[in-house]
Amino acid sequence: PPVEGLDQGAIELTAREAQLVQMAAQGLTNAQIAERLVLSVRTVESHLYRAMRKLGVNDRRELASLQHAGR
């Protein structure tokens, strides 16, 4: 599914990865995301790691910039 604000082209994120990318780009911490979605922090870290690799970004700042640039 598409991530709001991102021009993904051929990037294929899972629904969960897309959801977590949006939450992380909004500034939520892994612990906050985990609490809201009833997941472990480690699960959140894993999903975000995979999504960030697919998107070619190295940190949350780049993730947020990428999302805002696509709007």
Backbone atoms as SQL, in Angstrom:
CREATE TABLE atoms (id INTEGER PRIMARY KEY, chain TEXT, resi INTEGER, resn TEXT, atom TEXT, x REAL, y REAL, z REAL);
INSERT INTO atoms VALUES
  (1, 'A', 1, 'PRO', 'N', 0.836, -1.205, 0.000),
  (2, 'A', 1, 'PRO', 'CA', 0.000, 0.000, 0.000),
  (3, 'A', 1, 'PRO', 'C', 0.868, 1.250, 0.000),
  (4, 'A', 2, 'PRO', 'N', 0.367, 2.322, -0.566),
  (5, 'A', 2, 'PRO', 'CA', 1.150, 3.548, -0.623),
  (6, 'A', 2, 'PRO', 'C', 1.272, 4.202, 0.748),
  (7, 'A', 3, 'VAL', 'N', 2.391, 4.859, 0.969),
  (8, 'A', 3, 'VAL', 'CA', 2.581, 5.647, 2.174),
  (9, 'A', 3, 'VAL', 'C', 2.187, 7.064, 1.828),
  (10, 'A', 4, 'GLU', 'N', 1.312, 7.639, 2.611),
  (11, 'A', 4, 'GLU', 'CA', 0.813, 8.981, 2.342),
  (12, 'A', 4, 'GLU', 'C', 1.972, 9.949, 2.182),
  (13, 'A', 5, 'GLY', 'N', 1.969, 10.676, 1.087),
  (14, 'A', 5, 'GLY', 'CA', 2.977, 11.690, 0.852),
  (15, 'A', 5, 'GLY', 'C', 4.229, 11.198, 0.155),
  (16, 'A', 6, 'LEU', 'N', 4.367, 9.909, -0.072),
  (17, 'A', 6, 'LEU', 'CA', 5.573, 9.378, -0.704),
  (18, 'A', 6, 'LEU', 'C', 5.285, 8.924, -2.118),
  (19, 'A', 7, 'ASP', 'N', 6.192, 9.272, -3.021),
  (20, 'A', 7, 'ASP', 'CA', 6.136, 8.744, -4.377),
  (21, 'A', 7, 'ASP', 'C', 6.950, 7.467, -4.370),
  (22, 'A', 8, 'GLN', 'N', 6.282, 6.341, -4.249),
  (23, 'A', 8, 'GLN', 'CA', 6.976, 5.092, -4.033),
  (24, 'A', 8, 'GLN', 'C', 7.474, 4.416, -5.289),
  (25, 'A', 9, 'GLY', 'N', 6.892, 4.690, -6.425),
  (26, 'A', 9, 'GLY', 'CA', 7.306, 3.988, -7.626),
  (27, 'A', 9, 'GLY', 'C', 7.176, 2.490, -7.425),
  (28, 'A', 10, 'ALA', 'N', 8.278, 1.784, -7.487),
  (29, 'A', 10, 'ALA', 'CA', 8.268, 0.325, -7.380),
  (30, 'A', 10, 'ALA', 'C', 8.437, -0.166, -5.946),
  (31, 'A', 11, 'ILE', 'N', 8.464, 0.732, -4.972),
  (32, 'A', 11, 'ILE', 'CA', 8.660, 0.324, -3.581),
  (33, 'A', 11, 'ILE', 'C', 7.405, -0.363, -3.074),
  (34, 'A', 12, 'GLU', 'N', 7.582, -1.542, -2.519),
  (35, 'A', 12, 'GLU', 'CA', 6.458, -2.301, -1.985),
  (36, 'A', 12, 'GLU', 'C', 6.601, -2.460, -0.478),
  (37, 'A', 13, 'LEU', 'N', 5.874, -1.655, 0.262),
  (38, 'A', 13, 'LEU', 'CA', 5.829, -1.794, 1.708),
  (39, 'A', 13, 'LEU', 'C', 4.615, -2.625, 2.078),
  (40, 'A', 14, 'THR', 'N', 4.750, -3.395, 3.152),
  (41, 'A', 14, 'THR', 'CA', 3.577, -4.093, 3.660),
  (42, 'A', 14, 'THR', 'C', 2.656, -3.056, 4.294),
  (43, 'A', 15, 'ALA', 'N', 1.422, -3.434, 4.533),
  (44, 'A', 15, 'ALA', 'CA', 0.473, -2.519, 5.172),
  (45, 'A', 15, 'ALA', 'C', 1.001, -2.078, 6.534),
  (46, 'A', 16, 'ARG', 'N', 1.575, -3.004, 7.283),
  (47, 'A', 16, 'ARG', 'CA', 2.095, -2.681, 8.613),
  (48, 'A', 16, 'ARG', 'C', 3.304, -1.746, 8.508),
  (49, 'A', 17, 'GLU', 'N', 4.194, -2.015, 7.564),
  (50, 'A', 17, 'GLU', 'CA', 5.351, -1.138, 7.379),
  (51, 'A', 17, 'GLU', 'C', 4.897, 0.274, 7.045),
  (52, 'A', 18, 'ALA', 'N', 3.934, 0.397, 6.143),
  (53, 'A', 18, 'ALA', 'CA', 3.427, 1.717, 5.757),
  (54, 'A', 18, 'ALA', 'C', 2.819, 2.438, 6.952),
  (55, 'A', 19, 'GLN', 'N', 2.077, 1.714, 7.766),
  (56, 'A', 19, 'GLN', 'CA', 1.460, 2.295, 8.953),
  (57, 'A', 19, 'GLN', 'C', 2.530, 2.811, 9.918),
  (58, 'A', 20, 'LEU', 'N', 3.547, 2.010, 10.156),
  (59, 'A', 20, 'LEU', 'CA', 4.602, 2.397, 11.081),
  (60, 'A', 20, 'LEU', 'C', 5.453, 3.536, 10.535),
  (61, 'A', 21, 'VAL', 'N', 5.694, 3.550, 9.233),
  (62, 'A', 21, 'VAL', 'CA', 6.440, 4.648, 8.614),
  (63, 'A', 21, 'VAL', 'C', 5.703, 5.965, 8.851),
  (64, 'A', 22, 'GLN', 'N', 4.411, 5.973, 8.647),
  (65, 'A', 22, 'GLN', 'CA', 3.639, 7.196, 8.851),
  (66, 'A', 22, 'GLN', 'C', 3.710, 7.655, 10.303),
  (67, 'A', 23, 'MET', 'N', 3.587, 6.720, 11.231),
  (68, 'A', 23, 'MET', 'CA', 3.623, 7.067, 12.652),
  (69, 'A', 23, 'MET', 'C', 5.006, 7.577, 13.055),
  (70, 'A', 24, 'ALA', 'N', 6.057, 6.931, 12.561),
  (71, 'A', 24, 'ALA', 'CA', 7.424, 7.357, 12.877),
  (72, 'A', 24, 'ALA', 'C', 7.703, 8.735, 12.286),
  (73, 'A', 25, 'ALA', 'N', 7.228, 8.976, 11.070),
  (74, 'A', 25, 'ALA', 'CA', 7.437, 10.268, 10.416),
  (75, 'A', 25, 'ALA', 'C', 6.693, 11.388, 11.140),
  (76, 'A', 26, 'GLN', 'N', 5.648, 11.026, 11.882),
  (77, 'A', 26, 'GLN', 'CA', 4.908, 12.008, 12.675),
  (78, 'A', 26, 'GLN', 'C', 5.622, 12.320, 13.987),
  (79, 'A', 27, 'GLY', 'N', 6.715, 11.599, 14.261),
  (80, 'A', 27, 'GLY', 'CA', 7.501, 11.883, 15.455),
  (81, 'A', 27, 'GLY', 'C', 7.278, 10.950, 16.624),
  (82, 'A', 28, 'LEU', 'N', 6.462, 9.912, 16.434),
  (83, 'A', 28, 'LEU', 'CA', 6.240, 8.972, 17.530),
  (84, 'A', 28, 'LEU', 'C', 7.473, 8.099, 17.740),
  (85, 'A', 29, 'THR', 'N', 7.771, 7.779, 18.990),
  (86, 'A', 29, 'THR', 'CA', 8.884, 6.883, 19.300),
  (87, 'A', 29, 'THR', 'C', 8.454, 5.442, 19.065),
  (88, 'A', 30, 'ASN', 'N', 9.434, 4.545, 19.023),
  (89, 'A', 30, 'ASN', 'CA', 9.110, 3.124, 18.875),
  (90, 'A', 30, 'ASN', 'C', 8.214, 2.655, 20.010),
  (91, 'A', 31, 'ALA', 'N', 8.490, 3.113, 21.227),
  (92, 'A', 31, 'ALA', 'CA', 7.682, 2.714, 22.383),
  (93, 'A', 31, 'ALA', 'C', 6.243, 3.220, 22.248),
  (94, 'A', 32, 'GLN', 'N', 6.073, 4.446, 21.768),
  (95, 'A', 32, 'GLN', 'CA', 4.728, 4.996, 21.584),
  (96, 'A', 32, 'GLN', 'C', 3.972, 4.231, 20.507),
  (97, 'A', 33, 'ILE', 'N', 4.647, 3.917, 19.415),
  (98, 'A', 33, 'ILE', 'CA', 4.015, 3.146, 18.345),
  (99, 'A', 33, 'ILE', 'C', 3.617, 1.774, 18.864),
  (100, 'A', 34, 'ALA', 'N', 4.531, 1.131, 19.576),
  (101, 'A', 34, 'ALA', 'CA', 4.264, -0.203, 20.120),
  (102, 'A', 34, 'ALA', 'C', 3.044, -0.185, 21.036),
  (103, 'A', 35, 'GLU', 'N', 2.970, 0.816, 21.886),
  (104, 'A', 35, 'GLU', 'CA', 1.844, 0.911, 22.817),
  (105, 'A', 35, 'GLU', 'C', 0.524, 1.116, 22.073),
  (106, 'A', 36, 'ARG', 'N', 0.516, 1.993, 21.095),
  (107, 'A', 36, 'ARG', 'CA', -0.719, 2.290, 20.352),
  (108, 'A', 36, 'ARG', 'C', -1.212, 1.106, 19.532),
  (109, 'A', 37, 'LEU', 'N', -0.264, 0.303, 19.012),
  (110, 'A', 37, 'LEU', 'CA', -0.646, -0.812, 18.140),
  (111, 'A', 37, 'LEU', 'C', -0.596, -2.163, 18.846),
  (112, 'A', 38, 'VAL', 'N', -0.309, -2.141, 20.135),
  (113, 'A', 38, 'VAL', 'CA', -0.209, -3.358, 20.949),
  (114, 'A', 38, 'VAL', 'C', 0.789, -4.339, 20.313),
  (115, 'A', 39, 'LEU', 'N', 1.999, -3.835, 20.096),
  (116, 'A', 39, 'LEU', 'CA', 3.105, -4.618, 19.563),
  (117, 'A', 39, 'LEU', 'C', 4.276, -4.487, 20.522),
  (118, 'A', 40, 'SER', 'N', 5.259, -5.356, 20.375),
  (119, 'A', 40, 'SER', 'CA', 6.483, -5.182, 21.155),
  (120, 'A', 40, 'SER', 'C', 7.334, -4.107, 20.480),
  (121, 'A', 41, 'VAL', 'N', 8.179, -3.477, 21.259),
  (122, 'A', 41, 'VAL', 'CA', 9.083, -2.472, 20.710),
  (123, 'A', 41, 'VAL', 'C', 9.984, -3.125, 19.665),
  (124, 'A', 42, 'ARG', 'N', 10.418, -4.343, 19.907),
  (125, 'A', 42, 'ARG', 'CA', 11.285, -5.058, 18.960),
  (126, 'A', 42, 'ARG', 'C', 10.579, -5.271, 17.619),
  (127, 'A', 43, 'THR', 'N', 9.287, -5.574, 17.642),
  (128, 'A', 43, 'THR', 'CA', 8.525, -5.749, 16.403),
  (129, 'A', 43, 'THR', 'C', 8.466, -4.435, 15.630),
  (130, 'A', 44, 'VAL', 'N', 8.237, -3.348, 16.331),
  (131, 'A', 44, 'VAL', 'CA', 8.216, -2.030, 15.694),
  (132, 'A', 44, 'VAL', 'C', 9.575, -1.745, 15.062),
  (133, 'A', 45, 'GLU', 'N', 10.647, -2.004, 15.810),
  (134, 'A', 45, 'GLU', 'CA', 11.998, -1.785, 15.283),
  (135, 'A', 45, 'GLU', 'C', 12.234, -2.592, 14.012),
  (136, 'A', 46, 'SER', 'N', 11.801, -3.840, 14.013),
  (137, 'A', 46, 'SER', 'CA', 12.003, -4.714, 12.849),
  (138, 'A', 46, 'SER', 'C', 11.259, -4.200, 11.623),
  (139, 'A', 47, 'HIS', 'N', 9.998, -3.839, 11.803),
  (140, 'A', 47, 'HIS', 'CA', 9.203, -3.325, 10.679),
  (141, 'A', 47, 'HIS', 'C', 9.809, -2.029, 10.131),
  (142, 'A', 48, 'LEU', 'N', 10.197, -1.124, 11.030),
  (143, 'A', 48, 'LEU', 'CA', 10.766, 0.141, 10.577),
  (144, 'A', 48, 'LEU', 'C', 12.108, -0.070, 9.886),
  (145, 'A', 49, 'TYR', 'N', 12.909, -0.983, 10.389),
  (146, 'A', 49, 'TYR', 'CA', 14.199, -1.279, 9.762),
  (147, 'A', 49, 'TYR', 'C', 13.994, -1.735, 8.320),
  (148, 'A', 50, 'ARG', 'N', 13.075, -2.679, 8.129),
  (149, 'A', 50, 'ARG', 'CA', 12.816, -3.186, 6.776),
  (150, 'A', 50, 'ARG', 'C', 12.258, -2.086, 5.870),
  (151, 'A', 51, 'ALA', 'N', 11.332, -1.302, 6.384),
  (152, 'A', 51, 'ALA', 'CA', 10.732, -0.231, 5.583),
  (153, 'A', 51, 'ALA', 'C', 11.771, 0.821, 5.199),
  (154, 'A', 52, 'MET', 'N', 12.621, 1.191, 6.135),
  (155, 'A', 52, 'MET', 'CA', 13.625, 2.207, 5.858),
  (156, 'A', 52, 'MET', 'C', 14.641, 1.711, 4.834),
  (157, 'A', 53, 'ARG', 'N', 14.980, 0.435, 4.875),
  (158, 'A', 53, 'ARG', 'CA', 15.881, -0.132, 3.860),
  (159, 'A', 53, 'ARG', 'C', 15.221, -0.083, 2.483),
  (160, 'A', 54, 'LYS', 'N', 13.937, -0.447, 2.422),
  (161, 'A', 54, 'LYS', 'CA', 13.213, -0.414, 1.149),
  (162, 'A', 54, 'LYS', 'C', 13.143, 1.003, 0.584),
  (163, 'A', 55, 'LEU', 'N', 12.978, 1.986, 1.473),
  (164, 'A', 55, 'LEU', 'CA', 12.842, 3.380, 1.057),
  (165, 'A', 55, 'LEU', 'C', 14.191, 4.059, 0.836),
  (166, 'A', 56, 'GLY', 'N', 15.263, 3.406, 1.247),
  (167, 'A', 56, 'GLY', 'CA', 16.594, 3.968, 1.050),
  (168, 'A', 56, 'GLY', 'C', 16.940, 5.108, 1.984),
  (169, 'A', 57, 'VAL', 'N', 16.379, 5.084, 3.184),
  (170, 'A', 57, 'VAL', 'CA', 16.695, 6.111, 4.177),
  (171, 'A', 57, 'VAL', 'C', 17.422, 5.477, 5.353),
  (172, 'A', 58, 'ASN', 'N', 18.175, 6.312, 6.080),
  (173, 'A', 58, 'ASN', 'CA', 19.001, 5.808, 7.171),
  (174, 'A', 58, 'ASN', 'C', 18.490, 6.150, 8.561),
  (175, 'A', 59, 'ASP', 'N', 17.599, 7.135, 8.659),
  (176, 'A', 59, 'ASP', 'CA', 17.113, 7.522, 9.980),
  (177, 'A', 59, 'ASP', 'C', 15.732, 8.171, 9.873),
  (178, 'A', 60, 'ARG', 'N', 15.163, 8.478, 11.020),
  (179, 'A', 60, 'ARG', 'CA', 13.807, 9.038, 11.060),
  (180, 'A', 60, 'ARG', 'C', 13.736, 10.430, 10.442),
  (181, 'A', 61, 'ARG', 'N', 14.819, 11.185, 10.551),
  (182, 'A', 61, 'ARG', 'CA', 14.840, 12.520, 9.957),
  (183, 'A', 61, 'ARG', 'C', 14.670, 12.410, 8.446),
  (184, 'A', 62, 'GLU', 'N', 15.410, 11.485, 7.832),
  (185, 'A', 62, 'GLU', 'CA', 15.286, 11.273, 6.391),
  (186, 'A', 62, 'GLU', 'C', 13.898, 10.739, 6.043),
  (187, 'A', 63, 'LEU', 'N', 13.371, 9.891, 6.903),
  (188, 'A', 63, 'LEU', 'CA', 12.040, 9.329, 6.687),
  (189, 'A', 63, 'LEU', 'C', 10.994, 10.439, 6.680),
  (190, 'A', 64, 'ALA', 'N', 11.071, 11.334, 7.669),
  (191, 'A', 64, 'ALA', 'CA', 10.122, 12.449, 7.748),
  (192, 'A', 64, 'ALA', 'C', 10.288, 13.385, 6.555),
  (193, 'A', 65, 'SER', 'N', 11.535, 13.659, 6.162),
  (194, 'A', 65, 'SER', 'CA', 11.792, 14.533, 5.010),
  (195, 'A', 65, 'SER', 'C', 11.219, 13.935, 3.738),
  (196, 'A', 66, 'LEU', 'N', 11.391, 12.635, 3.579),
  (197, 'A', 66, 'LEU', 'CA', 10.878, 11.942, 2.404),
  (198, 'A', 66, 'LEU', 'C', 9.357, 12.029, 2.347),
  (199, 'A', 67, 'GLN', 'N', 8.712, 11.841, 3.481),
  (200, 'A', 67, 'GLN', 'CA', 7.255, 11.896, 3.513),
  (201, 'A', 67, 'GLN', 'C', 6.769, 13.312, 3.234),
  (202, 'A', 68, 'HIS', 'N', 7.396, 14.312, 3.839),
  (203, 'A', 68, 'HIS', 'CA', 6.957, 15.696, 3.646),
  (204, 'A', 68, 'HIS', 'C', 7.240, 16.191, 2.234),
  (205, 'A', 69, 'ALA', 'N', 8.309, 15.713, 1.628),
  (206, 'A', 69, 'ALA', 'CA', 8.657, 16.128, 0.265),
  (207, 'A', 69, 'ALA', 'C', 7.632, 15.649, -0.749),
  (208, 'A', 70, 'GLY', 'N', 6.983, 14.531, -0.467),
  (209, 'A', 70, 'GLY', 'CA', 6.011, 13.972, -1.392),
  (210, 'A', 70, 'GLY', 'C', 4.644, 14.599, -1.311),
  (211, 'A', 71, 'ARG', 'N', 4.428, 15.462, -0.342),
  (212, 'A', 71, 'ARG', 'CA', 3.102, 16.075, -0.169),
  (213, 'A', 71, 'ARG', 'C', 2.885, 17.210, -1.103);
